[in-house]
Coordinates of C-alpha atoms in Angstrom, one line a residue:
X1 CA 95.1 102.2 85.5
X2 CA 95.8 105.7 85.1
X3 CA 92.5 107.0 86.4
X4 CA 92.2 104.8 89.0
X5 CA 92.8 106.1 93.0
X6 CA 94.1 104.4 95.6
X7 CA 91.2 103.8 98.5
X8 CA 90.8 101.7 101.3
X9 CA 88.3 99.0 101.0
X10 CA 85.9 101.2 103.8
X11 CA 86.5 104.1 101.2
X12 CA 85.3 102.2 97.8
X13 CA 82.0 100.8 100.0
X14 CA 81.3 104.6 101.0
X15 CA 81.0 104.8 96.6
X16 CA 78.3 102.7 96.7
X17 CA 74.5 103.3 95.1
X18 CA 71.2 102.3 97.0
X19 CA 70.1 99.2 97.7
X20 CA 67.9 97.3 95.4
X21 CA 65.1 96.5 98.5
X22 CA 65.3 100.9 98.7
X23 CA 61.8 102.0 99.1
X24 CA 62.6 105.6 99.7
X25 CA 64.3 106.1 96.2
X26 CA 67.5 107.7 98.0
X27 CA 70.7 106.6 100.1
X28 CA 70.4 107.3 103.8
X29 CA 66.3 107.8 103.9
X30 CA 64.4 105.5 105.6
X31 CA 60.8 105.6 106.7
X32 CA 59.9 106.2 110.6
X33 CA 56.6 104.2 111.2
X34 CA 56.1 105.3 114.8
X35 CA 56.8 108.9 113.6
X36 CA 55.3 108.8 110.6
X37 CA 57.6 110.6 109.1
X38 CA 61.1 110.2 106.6
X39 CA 64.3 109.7 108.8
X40 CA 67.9 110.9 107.6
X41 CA 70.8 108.6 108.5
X42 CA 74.5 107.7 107.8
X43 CA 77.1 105.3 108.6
X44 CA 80.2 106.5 109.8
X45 CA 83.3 104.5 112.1
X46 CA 80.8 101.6 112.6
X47 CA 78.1 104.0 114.2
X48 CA 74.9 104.9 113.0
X49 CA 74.2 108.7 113.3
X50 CA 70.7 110.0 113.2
X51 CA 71.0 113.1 111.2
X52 CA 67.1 113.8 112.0
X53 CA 63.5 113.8 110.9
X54 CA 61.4 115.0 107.6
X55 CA 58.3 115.8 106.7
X56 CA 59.6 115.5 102.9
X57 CA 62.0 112.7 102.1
X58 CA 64.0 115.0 99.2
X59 CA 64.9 116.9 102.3
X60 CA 66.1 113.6 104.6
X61 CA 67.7 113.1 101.4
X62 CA 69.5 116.4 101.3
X63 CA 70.9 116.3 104.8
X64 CA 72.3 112.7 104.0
X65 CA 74.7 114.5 101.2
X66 CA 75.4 117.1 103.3
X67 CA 76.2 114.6 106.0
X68 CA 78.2 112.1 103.2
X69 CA 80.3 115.3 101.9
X70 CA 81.4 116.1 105.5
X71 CA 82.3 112.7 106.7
X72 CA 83.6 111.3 103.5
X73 CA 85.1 114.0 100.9
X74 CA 86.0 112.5 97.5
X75 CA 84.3 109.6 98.4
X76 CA 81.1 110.4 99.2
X77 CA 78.2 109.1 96.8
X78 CA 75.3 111.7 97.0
X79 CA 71.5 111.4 95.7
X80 CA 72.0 114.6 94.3
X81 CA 74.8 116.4 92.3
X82 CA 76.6 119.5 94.0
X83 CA 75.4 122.6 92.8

């Protein structure tokens, strides 16, 4: 109990890995069909926000943490550690 924080339940969900059905291999990448190309997304105060589009998906992937770090602090689960 002693290294355990207090969070809201929308908090905890923010912790949470990608899905098992991922296809992209990172949180917040999805592939555009019509653009052909990897789109960048998050979740944030029930809204999706479209954080934009990427020839490369470790790059989609990289604006998603940057994204998750800003909106969610502490609680943000990134694809890639901070260096």
């Amino acid at each position: 109990r002693a290294n355990l924080r207090i969070a809201t339940h929308a908090q905890n969900n923010r912790n949470r890995s990608i899905d098992r059905r991922n296809t992209s291999g990172f949180k917040g990448v999805v592939w555009d069909p019509r653009g052909r190309c990897w789109r960048a997304q998050i979740g944030h105060e029930k809204r999706c926000i479209q954080l934009g589009r990427f020839d490369d998906r470790v790059l989609a992937a990289k604006a998603y943490d940057n994204a998750a770090r800003a909106l969610f602090g502490a609680f943000a689960a990134p694809n890639f550690k901070e260096t």
